[in-house]
Short mmCIF file of C-alpha atoms in Angstrom, two decimals:
data_model
loop_
_atom_site.label_atom_id
_atom_site.label_comp_id
_atom_site.label_asym_id
_atom_site.label_seq_id
_atom_site.Cartn_x
_atom_site.Cartn_y
_atom_site.Cartn_z
CA MET A 1 -0.09 0.04 -0.03
CA THR A 2 1.51 3.44 -0.97
CA VAL A 3 1.23 5.94 2.07
CA ARG A 4 1.10 9.69 1.77
CA ASP A 5 3.73 11.85 3.45
CA ILE A 6 4.17 15.71 3.57
CA TYR A 7 7.17 17.51 2.46
CA LEU A 8 7.47 20.61 4.67
CA PRO A 9 8.04 24.00 2.73
CA VAL A 10 11.25 25.79 3.69
CA ALA A 11 10.70 29.18 1.71
CA ALA A 12 9.19 32.08 3.29
CA GLN A 13 7.56 30.52 6.23
CA PRO A 14 7.03 33.00 8.89
CA SER A 15 8.17 30.93 12.04
CA VAL A 16 8.76 27.50 13.33
CA ASP A 17 5.55 27.53 14.99
CA ALA A 18 3.93 27.78 11.50
CA LEU A 19 5.88 24.43 10.40
CA VAL A 20 4.72 22.73 13.75
CA GLY A 21 1.22 23.78 12.80
CA MET A 22 1.40 22.48 9.46
CA SER A 23 2.84 19.12 10.86
CA GLN A 24 0.11 19.03 13.28
CA LEU A 25 -2.51 19.41 10.52
CA ALA A 26 -0.77 16.67 8.66
CA GLU A 27 -0.94 14.36 11.55
CA ASP A 28 -4.66 14.97 12.16
CA ALA A 29 -5.29 14.52 8.39
CA GLY A 30 -3.46 11.00 8.55
CA TYR A 31 -0.41 11.57 6.84
CA GLU A 32 2.33 9.12 7.91
CA ARG A 33 5.40 11.43 8.22
CA VAL A 34 6.62 14.89 7.64
CA TRP A 35 9.93 15.58 6.00
CA LEU A 36 12.04 18.62 6.16
CA PRO A 37 14.96 19.43 3.99
CA GLU A 38 18.02 21.59 4.77
CA THR A 39 18.54 24.29 2.25
CA TRP A 40 18.21 27.97 2.81
CA GLY A 41 15.59 27.89 5.49
CA ARG A 42 15.68 26.70 9.17
CA ASP A 43 17.98 23.83 10.04
CA ALA A 44 16.30 20.64 10.09
CA VAL A 45 17.54 19.37 13.41
CA THR A 46 16.09 22.16 15.55
CA THR A 47 12.83 22.36 13.61
CA LEU A 48 12.16 18.64 13.67
CA THR A 49 12.92 18.52 17.55
CA SER A 50 10.11 21.32 17.83
CA ILE A 51 7.87 19.25 15.69
CA ALA A 52 8.56 16.08 17.43
CA GLU A 53 7.81 17.85 20.89
CA HIS A 54 4.50 19.17 19.48
CA THR A 55 2.96 15.94 17.76
CA ASP A 56 2.14 12.54 19.07
CA GLY A 57 2.20 10.00 16.26
CA VAL A 58 3.26 11.56 12.76
CA GLY A 59 6.80 10.39 11.74
CA ILE A 60 9.61 12.84 11.11
CA GLY A 61 12.37 12.85 8.80
CA THR A 62 15.29 14.66 6.88
CA SER A 63 14.87 14.78 3.31
CA VAL A 64 17.78 15.39 2.81
CA MET A 65 20.42 16.30 5.17
CA ASN A 66 23.52 16.78 3.03
CA VAL A 67 26.74 14.80 3.72
CA TYR A 68 29.23 17.68 3.51
CA PHE A 69 28.13 20.14 6.46
CA ARG A 70 28.34 17.48 9.27
CA SER A 71 30.70 14.67 9.81
CA PRO A 72 29.18 11.21 9.57
CA THR A 73 29.64 10.50 13.05
CA LEU A 74 27.67 13.60 14.06
CA ILE A 75 24.99 12.78 11.57
CA GLY A 76 24.79 9.45 13.44
CA GLN A 77 24.56 11.41 16.81
CA THR A 78 21.78 13.46 15.27
CA ALA A 79 19.86 10.63 14.30
CA VAL A 80 20.19 8.88 17.79
CA THR A 81 18.91 12.25 19.44
CA LEU A 82 15.96 12.80 16.85
CA GLN A 83 14.99 9.38 17.34
CA GLU A 84 14.90 9.79 21.10
CA VAL A 85 13.03 13.12 21.26
CA SER A 86 10.34 11.60 18.70
CA GLU A 87 10.04 8.39 20.65
CA GLY A 88 10.95 6.28 17.74
CA ARG A 89 9.45 8.20 14.79
CA LEU A 90 12.51 9.13 12.86
CA ARG A 91 13.45 8.28 9.36
CA MET A 92 16.92 9.88 8.37
CA GLY A 93 17.32 11.03 4.77
CA VAL A 94 20.97 11.96 3.53
CA GLY A 95 22.44 13.06 0.20
CA PRO A 96 25.00 15.08 -1.55
CA SER A 97 22.92 17.96 -2.63
CA GLY A 98 24.80 19.80 -5.41
CA PRO A 99 27.67 22.28 -6.05
CA ILE A 100 25.51 25.42 -5.92
CA VAL A 101 24.41 24.71 -2.43
CA ILE A 102 27.63 22.93 -1.29
CA GLU A 103 30.33 25.35 -2.80
CA GLY A 104 28.41 28.38 -3.58
CA TRP A 105 26.50 28.79 -0.29
CA HIS A 106 28.90 27.19 2.13
CA GLY A 107 32.39 27.12 0.55
CA VAL A 108 32.96 23.39 0.76
CA ASP A 109 34.47 21.65 -2.22
CA PHE A 110 31.92 19.37 -3.81
CA GLU A 111 34.25 16.31 -4.27
CA ARG A 112 33.21 12.67 -4.73
CA PRO A 113 29.54 12.94 -3.92
CA LEU A 114 28.76 9.31 -4.52
CA ARG A 115 31.72 7.96 -2.56
CA ARG A 116 31.06 10.36 0.32
CA THR A 117 27.44 9.46 0.44
CA ARG A 118 28.20 5.87 0.62
CA GLU A 119 30.75 6.24 3.45
CA THR A 120 28.24 8.48 5.37
CA ILE A 121 25.67 6.02 5.37
CA GLU A 122 27.98 3.21 6.45
CA VAL A 123 29.55 5.29 9.36
CA VAL A 124 25.99 6.56 10.38
CA LYS A 125 24.87 2.99 10.70
CA GLN A 126 27.83 2.17 12.88
CA VAL A 127 27.07 4.77 15.13
CA LEU A 128 23.39 3.69 15.33
CA ASP A 129 24.42 0.01 16.26
CA GLY A 130 25.97 1.51 19.36
CA GLU A 131 29.20 -0.33 18.67
CA THR A 132 32.55 1.24 18.56
CA VAL A 133 33.11 2.97 15.40
CA ASN A 134 36.17 1.85 13.35
CA TYR A 135 36.07 2.74 9.61
CA ASP A 136 38.78 2.75 6.96
CA GLY A 137 37.38 4.46 3.84
CA ASP A 138 38.54 6.50 0.94
CA ILE A 139 37.37 9.66 2.61
CA PHE A 140 36.96 9.02 6.27
CA GLN A 141 39.29 7.08 8.42
CA LEU A 142 37.76 6.84 11.91
CA SER A 143 38.48 5.00 15.08
CA GLY A 144 37.27 4.87 18.69
CA PHE A 145 34.04 6.67 18.68
CA ARG A 146 31.17 5.08 20.71
CA LEU A 147 28.03 6.60 21.95
CA ARG A 148 27.83 7.37 25.55
CA CYS A 149 24.14 6.83 25.79
CA ASP A 150 21.94 3.92 24.66
CA PRO A 151 21.70 3.23 21.03
CA PRO A 152 18.23 3.84 19.55
CA ASP A 153 15.50 1.21 19.77
CA PRO A 154 14.21 0.77 17.19
CA VAL A 155 17.18 1.69 14.78
CA PRO A 156 15.93 4.65 12.35
CA PRO A 157 16.20 3.63 8.69
CA VAL A 158 18.71 5.82 6.61
CA ASP A 159 17.47 6.64 3.15
CA ALA A 160 19.30 8.33 0.38
CA GLY A 161 18.46 10.97 -2.18
CA GLY A 162 19.60 10.55 -5.87
CA LEU A 163 18.63 11.58 -9.44
CA GLY A 164 21.08 9.84 -11.54
CA PRO A 165 21.60 6.13 -12.27
CA LYS A 166 24.61 5.57 -10.14
CA SER A 167 23.32 7.61 -7.11
CA VAL A 168 20.13 5.65 -7.23
CA GLU A 169 21.95 2.32 -7.63
CA LEU A 170 23.77 3.41 -4.62
CA ALA A 171 20.71 4.08 -2.64
CA GLY A 172 19.49 0.73 -3.31
CA ARG A 173 22.87 -1.05 -2.43
CA PHE A 174 23.56 0.90 0.87
CA ALA A 175 20.69 2.69 2.19
CA ASP A 176 17.05 1.62 3.54
CA GLY A 177 15.29 3.64 0.89
CA TRP A 178 15.60 6.21 -1.85
CA HIS A 179 14.00 9.63 -2.30
CA ALA A 180 12.88 10.55 -5.74
CA LEU A 181 12.11 14.04 -7.00
CA LEU A 182 10.92 15.55 -10.45
CA MET A 183 10.37 12.16 -12.02
CA THR A 184 7.96 11.13 -14.82
CA ARG A 185 6.32 7.77 -14.61
CA ALA A 186 8.56 6.40 -17.35
CA GLY A 187 11.71 8.17 -15.86
CA LEU A 188 10.80 6.59 -12.30
CA ARG A 189 10.49 3.10 -13.91
CA ASP A 190 14.18 3.40 -15.24
CA ARG A 191 15.46 4.68 -11.99
CA LEU A 192 13.65 1.89 -10.06
CA GLU A 193 15.59 -0.51 -12.12
CA ASP A 194 18.89 1.03 -10.81
CA PHE A 195 17.57 1.14 -7.36
CA GLU A 196 16.51 -2.71 -7.53
CA GLY A 197 20.04 -3.34 -9.24
CA GLY A 198 21.57 -1.89 -6.25
CA THR A 199 19.44 -3.79 -3.76
CA ALA A 200 20.64 -7.03 -5.44
CA LEU A 201 24.42 -5.90 -5.39
CA GLY A 202 24.05 -5.05 -1.55
CA ASP A 203 22.24 -8.48 -1.05
CA ARG A 204 19.36 -6.24 0.51
CA ASN A 205 15.89 -7.20 0.98
CA ARG A 206 13.73 -4.88 -1.31
CA GLU A 207 10.78 -5.42 1.12
CA ASP A 208 12.59 -3.82 3.85
CA GLN A 209 13.32 -0.75 1.84
CA ARG A 210 11.18 2.18 1.05
CA VAL A 211 10.90 4.45 -2.33
CA THR A 212 9.51 7.74 -1.74
CA LEU A 213 8.61 9.97 -4.58
CA SER A 214 8.08 13.74 -3.98
CA LEU A 215 5.58 15.49 -5.92
CA PRO A 216 4.87 19.21 -6.16
CA CYS A 217 1.21 19.71 -5.30
CA CYS A 218 -1.20 22.53 -5.34
CA ALA A 219 -4.98 21.78 -5.02
CA LEU A 220 -7.06 24.92 -4.98
CA ASP A 221 -10.51 26.11 -6.13
CA ASP A 222 -8.47 28.63 -8.40
CA ARG A 223 -7.14 26.36 -10.84
CA GLU A 224 -5.06 28.65 -12.70
CA ARG A 225 -3.28 29.96 -9.53
CA ALA A 226 -2.51 26.39 -8.50
CA ARG A 227 -1.00 25.59 -11.88
CA ASP A 228 0.89 28.71 -12.23
CA LEU A 229 2.38 28.42 -8.88
CA THR A 230 3.47 24.78 -9.57
CA ARG A 231 4.74 25.79 -12.93
CA GLN A 232 6.96 28.53 -11.36
CA HIS A 233 8.32 25.92 -9.02
CA VAL A 234 9.31 23.42 -11.44
CA ALA A 235 11.02 26.17 -13.66
CA PHE A 236 13.00 27.31 -10.53
CA TYR A 237 14.34 23.87 -9.70
CA ILE A 238 15.39 23.26 -13.48
CA GLY A 239 16.71 26.68 -14.09
CA GLY A 240 17.89 27.88 -10.71
CA MET A 241 19.28 24.94 -8.81
CA GLY A 242 22.25 23.77 -11.03
CA THR A 243 22.40 21.13 -13.41
CA TYR A 244 21.13 18.20 -11.72
CA TYR A 245 17.65 18.64 -12.08
CA ARG A 246 17.91 19.94 -15.79
CA ASP A 247 19.87 16.84 -16.61
CA ALA A 248 17.49 14.44 -14.71
CA LEU A 249 14.60 15.66 -16.84
CA ALA A 250 16.50 15.34 -20.06
CA ARG A 251 17.30 11.84 -19.30
CA GLN A 252 13.33 11.55 -19.05
CA GLY A 253 12.51 12.61 -22.79
CA TYR A 254 12.36 16.33 -22.13
CA GLU A 255 15.92 17.42 -23.29
CA ASP A 256 14.61 20.37 -25.34
CA THR A 257 12.44 21.67 -22.63
CA ALA A 258 14.95 21.19 -19.99
CA TYR A 259 17.71 23.16 -21.75
CA GLU A 260 15.36 25.99 -22.78
CA VAL A 261 14.21 26.73 -19.30
CA ALA A 262 17.71 26.49 -17.92
CA GLU A 263 19.06 28.96 -20.72
CA LYS A 264 16.06 31.40 -20.14
CA TRP A 265 16.45 31.37 -16.45
CA ALA A 266 20.23 31.90 -16.73
CA SER A 267 19.44 34.92 -18.92
CA GLY A 268 17.14 36.48 -16.41
CA GLU A 269 13.95 35.50 -18.29
CA GLN A 270 12.22 33.77 -15.50
CA ALA A 271 8.70 34.38 -16.81
CA ALA A 272 9.68 32.76 -20.19
CA ALA A 273 11.43 29.94 -18.44
CA THR A 274 8.17 29.37 -16.51
CA ASP A 275 6.19 29.64 -19.69
CA ALA A 276 8.32 26.88 -21.27
CA ILE A 277 6.91 24.34 -19.00
CA GLY A 278 4.09 22.87 -20.86
CA ASP A 279 1.01 21.26 -19.56
CA ASP A 280 2.17 17.96 -20.54
CA LEU A 281 5.27 18.19 -18.58
CA LEU A 282 3.46 19.73 -15.59
CA ASP A 283 1.22 16.96 -15.37
CA ALA A 284 4.00 14.32 -15.87
CA ILE A 285 5.81 15.43 -12.64
CA ALA A 286 3.29 17.35 -10.42
CA VAL A 287 -0.15 17.45 -9.25
CA ALA A 288 -1.79 20.66 -9.83
CA GLY A 289 -5.39 22.09 -10.35
CA THR A 290 -8.74 21.89 -8.84
CA PRO A 291 -9.37 19.47 -5.79
CA GLU A 292 -11.18 17.02 -8.16
CA GLU A 293 -8.31 17.04 -10.53
CA CYS A 294 -5.60 16.60 -8.10
CA ARG A 295 -7.27 13.81 -6.32
CA GLU A 296 -7.33 11.96 -9.86
CA GLN A 297 -3.93 13.00 -10.48
CA ILE A 298 -2.28 11.70 -7.40
CA GLY A 299 -4.24 8.44 -7.61
CA ARG A 300 -2.24 7.78 -10.97
CA PHE A 301 1.09 8.16 -9.15
CA GLU A 302 -0.19 5.92 -6.46
CA SER A 303 -0.62 3.14 -8.82
CA LEU A 304 3.02 3.18 -9.79
CA SER A 305 4.51 -0.27 -9.09
CA GLY A 306 7.58 0.16 -6.82
CA VAL A 307 6.64 3.43 -5.10
CA ASP A 308 6.01 2.96 -1.38
CA ALA A 309 5.19 6.45 -0.26
CA LEU A 310 4.11 9.64 -2.04
CA ASN A 311 5.61 13.02 -0.59
CA VAL A 312 3.08 15.92 -1.03
CA SER A 313 5.29 18.97 -1.43
CA PHE A 314 4.37 22.44 -2.14
CA PRO A 315 5.26 25.32 -4.68
CA ARG A 316 7.94 27.50 -3.35
CA ALA A 317 5.76 30.68 -3.54
CA ALA A 318 2.66 29.13 -1.95
CA GLU A 319 1.10 30.90 0.81
CA ARG A 320 0.10 29.23 4.10
CA ASP A 321 -3.62 28.97 3.14
CA ASP A 322 -2.58 27.14 -0.23
CA ILE A 323 -0.36 24.75 1.54
CA GLU A 324 -3.21 23.98 4.25
CA ALA A 325 -5.77 23.61 1.54
CA THR A 326 -3.66 21.09 -0.44
CA ILE A 327 -3.03 19.19 2.85
CA ASP A 328 -6.62 18.65 3.35
CA VAL A 329 -7.60 18.04 -0.12
CA LEU A 330 -4.90 15.20 -0.69
CA ALA A 331 -5.31 13.80 2.86
CA PRO A 332 -5.19 9.73 2.78
#
């Protein structure tokens, strides 16, 4: 059965209390988990701690915490702490992000993202086991660390984000799940083959792993506003967040559109970049329109074989009323 989660917005939110309120609304509406990324908004750890303290049953998760800003050992400690304060409701998501974020915003070299992600996952799992961490990797050489508190029970799963074939294979091989974003149905099927190939290489049990697909969603009575907000959001990711989303879209059969959007965005023509997102592409990777349309659209994504959870996310320019309306319309 495909479950529904919420991907909390990071842009232009007025307060931590607002994010807590959205999480409480999601809990009351029956969503399984709320995820929070770390980009240019509030840090995930402090915010998720507050959410955990003000909710009772909804799961929490990082999607994704990048592997460059914290050491793998500290990420493991963070997972231990979040699992404790949430009383066992954590699912940890990690990933490399991209060079715009890592180098441009934080001044850290974006080197060997796949290897760094793999080694981070392996070290985090050692920390979570509660045993002494001894690790001899290509990037990290660690010895002697051991938790001075009880290890978590249950141990939280550790997922990985990824867009390309190799990163998705890595998630299948070493992580407990994969987080997918801006995927068409056909593109997702291709990447699921990579994920399941990694599962086989790692001798993992696919039934113990979770694939989570994030969908930009906006369900409003004002159909055009819903679709315009979502179209702007997609254009921003393709044009304003480096080459990863552009290239991922190109691999899925939208190469001309992906490069047109990226070129127009880079030239300062953001309105033209947004207009280049046609209805066919919008409907292929997002859920946007009237409440009735959106319920039908999300049902088509739920029918995809191999997807375990749908993550309802929101356009970056959506206002709180838009977000809360969409949470209500798309409640499980």
